[in-house]
Amino acid sequence: MKISLFLTILCLFGCNSAQKQQKMTKNTKKIVIAHRGASGYLPEHTLASKAMAYAMHPDFLEQDLVLSKDDVPIVIHDVHLETVTDVVDKFPERKRKDGRFYVIDFTYEELLQLNVTERFDAKTGKAVFKNRYPLWKSKFKLHSLQDEIELIQGLNKSTGNNIGIYPEIKDPEFHLKEGKDISSIVLKILSDYGYNTKEDNCILQCFDAKELKRIRQELKSELFLVQLIEFEEDEKHLKEYATYADGLGPWYKHILKEKDEQGNWQTTNLVKEAHELGLVVHAYTFRADDLGEFTSFDELLYVGFNTLELDGVFTDFPDKAVLFLNSK
Ligand code: CA
């Protein structure tokens, strides 16, 4: 009896310190999120891209989620298929009136028949990022959220690392119109794999504020939640976001202003205001092959982490962001 009580207390202490460490990582350490995997090097959201990203030691790997016809969450960025797969060749008759092919019109088994490639323009057939992985080389497939969690948890076991997942609920309103409650389906799977609270190594993100609030209040999720924002006017609602979310995910270009006369980048007050409300800020998307006015990726990362004081960045090049943080 005494021994079991002792063991229970010991476990509680152990669990508590691991939990604290996890919470510290999300709240205080600057983090790198592998955006769609190592998507600067391999076709986005493929398991190959995720395995490569994992080996680059980011803090989190990102999963965009869209449901199949039979309610399997597929790891894919768009609700459409024709910009990253050969759906037009394999199922030419399955397009809707708008000419597009929807993930939600295909069963999981059918989706597995598609080949995946680097993102391309469906009209021209040309790659979106011309210096990235070549189109239609080798063989890549779509996969489910479950497949990806098992890959990451499997690697956590075999490497001894503890890399988290960062799933995004894509277009919940579209799913609802199609008769599907994507959030409930995803939350159940996350729970089955041990992701239930803020202490678990998972951050859930969504652009739809109404839905993220529903996830917290109606679906009673205790996960760490990040409110993605797309438009500058969304920044007015920070206080509202802070009532249910733990973090904010803005586009970095919206919080960066012009350089001043001395050549220093000026910023909006968004990050400061978010921090005052207790929200962490993880901005998207840092790309070494889309530098805009920056002369190097390190300069862009410096501005992101130091000038903007971001807590984390979504990047297609996780190796470079990890190296940047480690070399500081
Ligand atoms: Ca995303």
Coordinates of C-alpha atoms and ligand atoms in Angstrom, one line a residue:
M1 CA 0.0 0.0 0.0
K2 CA 2.7 2.4 1.1
I3 CA 4.9 1.5 -1.9
S4 CA 2.0 2.0 -4.4
L5 CA 1.3 5.4 -2.8
F6 CA 4.9 6.3 -3.0
L7 CA 5.0 5.3 -6.7
T8 CA 1.9 7.3 -7.4
I9 CA 3.4 10.4 -5.8
L10 CA 6.7 9.8 -7.8
C11 CA 4.7 9.5 -11.0
L12 CA 2.8 12.6 -10.2
F13 CA 6.0 14.5 -9.7
G14 CA 7.5 13.0 -12.9
C15 CA 4.4 13.9 -14.9
N16 CA 4.2 17.3 -13.5
S17 CA 7.7 18.2 -14.4
A18 CA 7.2 16.9 -18.0
Q19 CA 4.0 18.8 -18.2
K20 CA 5.7 22.0 -17.0
Q21 CA 8.5 21.5 -19.5
Q22 CA 5.9 21.1 -22.3
K23 CA 4.0 24.2 -21.3
M24 CA 7.3 26.2 -21.1
T25 CA 8.1 25.1 -24.7
K26 CA 4.9 26.5 -26.0
N27 CA 5.0 29.7 -24.0
T28 CA 8.6 30.8 -23.7
K29 CA 10.9 29.1 -26.1
K30 CA 11.0 30.4 -29.7
I31 CA 9.7 27.6 -31.9
V32 CA 10.0 26.4 -35.5
I33 CA 6.9 24.8 -37.2
A34 CA 7.6 22.8 -40.3
H35 CA 5.0 24.3 -42.7
R36 CA 3.5 21.4 -44.7
G37 CA 6.7 19.4 -43.7
A38 CA 10.0 20.2 -45.4
S39 CA 7.9 21.7 -48.2
G40 CA 10.9 23.7 -49.6
Y41 CA 12.5 20.4 -50.5
L42 CA 9.9 17.7 -51.1
P43 CA 6.2 17.9 -52.2
E44 CA 4.2 19.5 -49.4
H45 CA 2.4 17.3 -46.9
T46 CA 3.8 14.0 -48.2
L47 CA 5.1 11.6 -45.6
A48 CA 8.5 11.9 -47.2
S49 CA 8.4 15.6 -46.6
K50 CA 7.3 15.0 -43.0
A51 CA 10.1 12.5 -42.3
M52 CA 12.7 14.9 -43.8
A53 CA 11.3 17.7 -41.7
Y54 CA 11.3 15.6 -38.6
A55 CA 15.1 15.0 -39.1
M56 CA 15.6 18.7 -39.1
H57 CA 14.5 19.0 -35.5
P58 CA 11.7 21.5 -35.7
D59 CA 9.4 21.8 -32.6
F60 CA 6.3 21.0 -34.5
L61 CA 5.2 19.4 -37.9
E62 CA 2.1 21.0 -39.5
Q63 CA -0.9 19.0 -40.8
D64 CA -3.7 20.8 -42.9
L65 CA -6.8 18.6 -42.7
V66 CA -9.7 18.1 -45.2
L67 CA -12.2 15.3 -44.9
S68 CA -12.7 12.5 -47.5
K69 CA -16.2 11.3 -48.6
D70 CA -15.9 8.6 -45.9
D71 CA -14.8 11.1 -43.1
V72 CA -11.1 10.3 -43.1
P73 CA -9.1 13.5 -42.4
I74 CA -6.6 13.8 -45.3
V75 CA -3.4 15.8 -44.8
I76 CA -3.7 18.3 -47.7
H77 CA -3.7 22.1 -48.0
D78 CA -6.6 22.7 -50.3
V79 CA -10.2 21.4 -50.4
H80 CA -9.3 20.7 -54.0
L81 CA -7.1 18.1 -55.5
E82 CA -6.0 19.3 -58.9
T83 CA -3.0 21.5 -57.8
V84 CA -1.0 18.7 -56.1
T85 CA -2.2 15.4 -57.7
D86 CA -3.0 13.7 -61.0
V87 CA -6.7 13.6 -60.3
V88 CA -7.5 15.1 -63.7
D89 CA -5.9 12.1 -65.4
K90 CA -7.2 9.4 -63.0
F91 CA -10.8 10.6 -62.5
P92 CA -11.5 13.1 -65.3
E93 CA -15.3 12.6 -64.9
R94 CA -15.4 13.5 -61.2
K95 CA -15.1 17.3 -61.5
R96 CA -17.9 19.5 -60.2
K97 CA -19.7 22.1 -62.3
D98 CA -17.0 24.7 -61.3
G99 CA -14.4 22.4 -63.0
R100 CA -12.7 21.5 -59.7
F101 CA -12.0 18.2 -58.0
Y102 CA -12.9 18.1 -54.3
V103 CA -11.3 15.9 -51.7
I104 CA -14.7 15.4 -50.1
D105 CA -16.1 13.8 -53.3
F106 CA -13.6 10.9 -53.0
T107 CA -13.3 8.0 -50.6
Y108 CA -10.1 7.4 -48.8
E109 CA -9.4 4.3 -51.0
E110 CA -9.9 6.4 -54.2
L111 CA -7.7 9.2 -52.9
L112 CA -4.9 6.6 -52.3
Q113 CA -4.9 5.9 -56.1
L114 CA -3.7 9.4 -56.8
N115 CA -0.1 10.4 -57.2
V116 CA 1.1 13.6 -55.4
T117 CA 3.6 16.0 -56.8
E118 CA 5.1 19.5 -56.1
R119 CA 2.4 22.2 -56.1
F120 CA 1.6 23.4 -59.6
D121 CA -0.7 25.8 -61.5
A122 CA -3.6 23.7 -62.7
K123 CA -4.1 25.9 -65.8
T124 CA -0.5 26.0 -67.0
G125 CA 0.8 22.8 -65.4
K126 CA 3.9 24.8 -64.3
A127 CA 5.4 24.5 -60.8
V128 CA 4.5 27.3 -58.3
F129 CA 8.1 27.4 -56.9
K130 CA 10.4 26.8 -59.9
N131 CA 13.5 25.9 -57.9
R132 CA 11.8 23.3 -55.7
Y133 CA 11.5 19.5 -56.1
P134 CA 10.8 18.6 -59.8
L135 CA 7.2 17.9 -60.9
W136 CA 6.1 14.2 -61.2
K137 CA 9.4 12.7 -60.1
S138 CA 9.4 9.6 -57.9
K139 CA 6.1 8.5 -56.3
F140 CA 4.3 10.2 -53.5
K141 CA 0.8 9.6 -52.1
L142 CA -1.9 11.2 -49.9
H143 CA -2.3 10.0 -46.3
S144 CA -4.6 10.3 -43.3
L145 CA -4.1 12.3 -40.1
Q146 CA -3.7 8.9 -38.3
D147 CA -0.9 7.8 -40.7
E148 CA 1.0 11.0 -40.0
I149 CA 0.5 10.9 -36.2
E150 CA 1.8 7.3 -36.2
L151 CA 4.8 8.4 -38.2
I152 CA 5.6 11.2 -35.8
Q153 CA 4.9 9.2 -32.6
G154 CA 6.9 6.4 -34.1
L155 CA 9.9 8.6 -34.8
N156 CA 9.5 10.1 -31.3
K157 CA 9.9 6.6 -30.0
S158 CA 12.8 5.5 -32.2
T159 CA 14.8 8.8 -32.0
G160 CA 14.0 9.7 -28.4
N161 CA 12.9 13.2 -29.5
N162 CA 9.6 14.7 -28.7
I163 CA 8.3 16.6 -31.7
G164 CA 4.7 17.9 -31.7
I165 CA 1.9 18.0 -34.2
Y166 CA 0.2 21.3 -35.3
P167 CA -3.0 20.3 -37.1
E168 CA -5.2 22.9 -38.9
I169 CA -8.9 22.4 -39.4
K170 CA -9.5 23.6 -43.0
D171 CA -12.6 25.4 -44.0
P172 CA -15.1 24.1 -41.4
E173 CA -17.9 26.1 -43.0
F174 CA -17.4 24.3 -46.3
H175 CA -17.4 20.9 -44.5
L176 CA -20.6 21.8 -42.7
K177 CA -22.3 22.7 -46.0
E178 CA -21.3 19.2 -47.1
G179 CA -22.9 17.8 -44.0
K180 CA -19.7 17.1 -42.1
D181 CA -18.5 18.2 -38.6
I182 CA -14.7 18.1 -39.3
S183 CA -13.7 19.5 -35.9
S184 CA -15.5 16.8 -33.9
I185 CA -14.0 14.1 -36.1
V186 CA -10.4 15.5 -35.8
L187 CA -10.7 16.1 -32.0
K188 CA -11.8 12.4 -31.5
I189 CA -8.7 11.2 -33.4
L190 CA -6.4 13.5 -31.5
S191 CA -7.8 12.3 -28.3
D192 CA -7.4 8.6 -29.4
Y193 CA -3.7 9.4 -29.9
G194 CA -3.3 11.0 -26.5
Y195 CA -3.6 14.7 -27.5
N196 CA -6.2 16.2 -25.1
T197 CA -4.8 19.1 -23.1
K198 CA -2.4 22.0 -23.4
E199 CA 0.3 19.8 -21.8
D200 CA 0.2 17.4 -24.7
N201 CA 2.5 18.1 -27.6
C202 CA -0.1 19.4 -30.0
I203 CA -1.4 22.8 -31.1
L204 CA -4.7 23.1 -33.0
Q205 CA -5.1 25.9 -35.4
C206 CA -8.0 27.3 -37.5
F207 CA -8.7 30.5 -39.5
D208 CA -12.4 30.4 -38.7
A209 CA -12.8 32.3 -35.4
K210 CA -16.4 31.1 -34.8
E211 CA -15.3 27.5 -35.2
L212 CA -12.2 27.8 -33.0
K213 CA -14.4 29.3 -30.3
R214 CA -16.8 26.5 -30.7
I215 CA -13.9 24.0 -30.4
R216 CA -13.1 25.5 -27.0
Q217 CA -16.6 26.3 -25.7
E218 CA -19.0 23.8 -27.2
L219 CA -16.7 20.9 -28.0
K220 CA -14.9 21.5 -24.7
S221 CA -11.4 21.0 -26.1
E222 CA -8.6 21.7 -23.6
L223 CA -5.9 21.7 -26.3
F224 CA -3.6 24.7 -27.0
L225 CA -5.5 26.7 -29.6
V226 CA -4.1 29.1 -32.2
Q227 CA -6.4 31.6 -34.0
L228 CA -5.0 32.1 -37.5
I229 CA -5.8 35.5 -39.0
E230 CA -5.9 36.4 -42.6
F231 CA -6.9 40.0 -42.8
E232 CA -5.6 43.2 -41.1
E233 CA -9.1 44.0 -39.8
D234 CA -9.0 40.7 -37.8
E235 CA -6.5 42.3 -35.6
K236 CA -9.2 44.4 -34.0
H237 CA -10.6 41.2 -32.3
L238 CA -7.6 40.3 -30.2
K239 CA -9.5 40.6 -26.9
E240 CA -12.2 38.3 -28.2
Y241 CA -9.6 35.7 -29.4
A242 CA -7.9 35.8 -26.0
T243 CA -11.1 34.5 -24.4
Y244 CA -10.7 31.1 -26.0
A245 CA -7.4 30.9 -27.8
D246 CA -3.8 30.6 -26.5
G247 CA -2.1 32.0 -29.5
L248 CA -2.4 34.0 -32.7
G249 CA -1.2 33.1 -36.2
P250 CA -0.9 36.2 -38.4
W251 CA 0.8 36.7 -41.8
Y252 CA 4.1 38.3 -41.0
K253 CA 3.8 40.8 -43.8
H254 CA 0.8 42.3 -42.1
I255 CA 2.7 43.2 -38.9
L256 CA 5.7 44.6 -40.6
K257 CA 5.6 48.2 -41.8
E258 CA 8.1 50.2 -44.0
K259 CA 11.7 50.8 -43.0
D260 CA 12.4 54.1 -41.2
E261 CA 15.0 56.6 -42.4
Q262 CA 17.8 54.7 -40.6
G263 CA 16.8 51.5 -42.5
N264 CA 15.2 49.8 -39.5
W265 CA 12.0 47.8 -40.0
Q266 CA 9.0 49.3 -38.3
T267 CA 6.2 47.0 -36.9
T268 CA 2.6 47.3 -36.0
N269 CA 1.6 46.8 -32.3
L270 CA 0.0 43.4 -32.9
V271 CA 2.6 41.2 -31.3
K272 CA 2.9 43.5 -28.2
E273 CA -0.9 43.6 -27.8
A274 CA -1.2 39.9 -28.2
H275 CA 1.6 39.3 -25.6
E276 CA -0.2 41.6 -23.2
L277 CA -3.3 39.5 -23.6
G278 CA -1.2 36.3 -22.9
L279 CA -1.3 35.1 -26.5
V280 CA 1.8 33.6 -28.2
V281 CA 2.3 34.7 -31.8
H282 CA 3.3 32.2 -34.5
A283 CA 3.5 33.9 -37.9
Y284 CA 3.3 32.4 -41.4
T285 CA 5.0 31.7 -43.8
F286 CA 8.8 32.1 -43.9
R287 CA 10.2 31.0 -47.2
A288 CA 13.9 31.1 -48.3
D289 CA 12.8 31.3 -51.9
D290 CA 10.3 34.1 -51.4
L291 CA 12.4 36.9 -49.7
G292 CA 10.6 40.0 -51.1
E293 CA 12.6 43.0 -49.9
F294 CA 15.0 40.9 -47.7
T295 CA 18.5 40.2 -48.9
S296 CA 18.8 36.8 -47.1
F297 CA 16.7 34.3 -45.3
D298 CA 18.7 34.9 -42.1
E299 CA 17.8 38.6 -42.3
L300 CA 14.1 37.7 -42.7
L301 CA 14.4 35.3 -39.7
Y302 CA 16.2 37.9 -37.7
V303 CA 13.4 40.4 -38.3
G304 CA 10.8 37.8 -37.5
F305 CA 12.3 36.6 -34.2
N306 CA 14.0 39.8 -33.0
T307 CA 12.3 42.8 -34.5
L308 CA 8.8 41.4 -34.6
E309 CA 9.5 39.4 -31.4
L310 CA 7.6 36.4 -32.7
D311 CA 7.3 33.3 -30.5
G312 CA 7.4 31.0 -33.5
V313 CA 7.5 30.8 -37.3
F314 CA 5.9 28.5 -39.9
T315 CA 8.5 27.8 -42.4
D316 CA 9.0 25.7 -45.6
F317 CA 12.7 25.5 -44.7
P318 CA 12.7 24.2 -41.1
D319 CA 16.5 23.3 -41.2
K320 CA 17.4 27.0 -41.8
A321 CA 15.2 28.3 -39.1
V322 CA 16.4 25.7 -36.6
L323 CA 20.0 26.6 -37.5
F324 CA 19.3 30.3 -37.2
L325 CA 17.9 29.8 -33.6
N326 CA 20.7 27.4 -32.6
S327 CA 23.4 29.7 -33.8
K328 CA 22.2 32.7 -31.9
Ligands
CA1 CA -1.8 25.5 -42.7

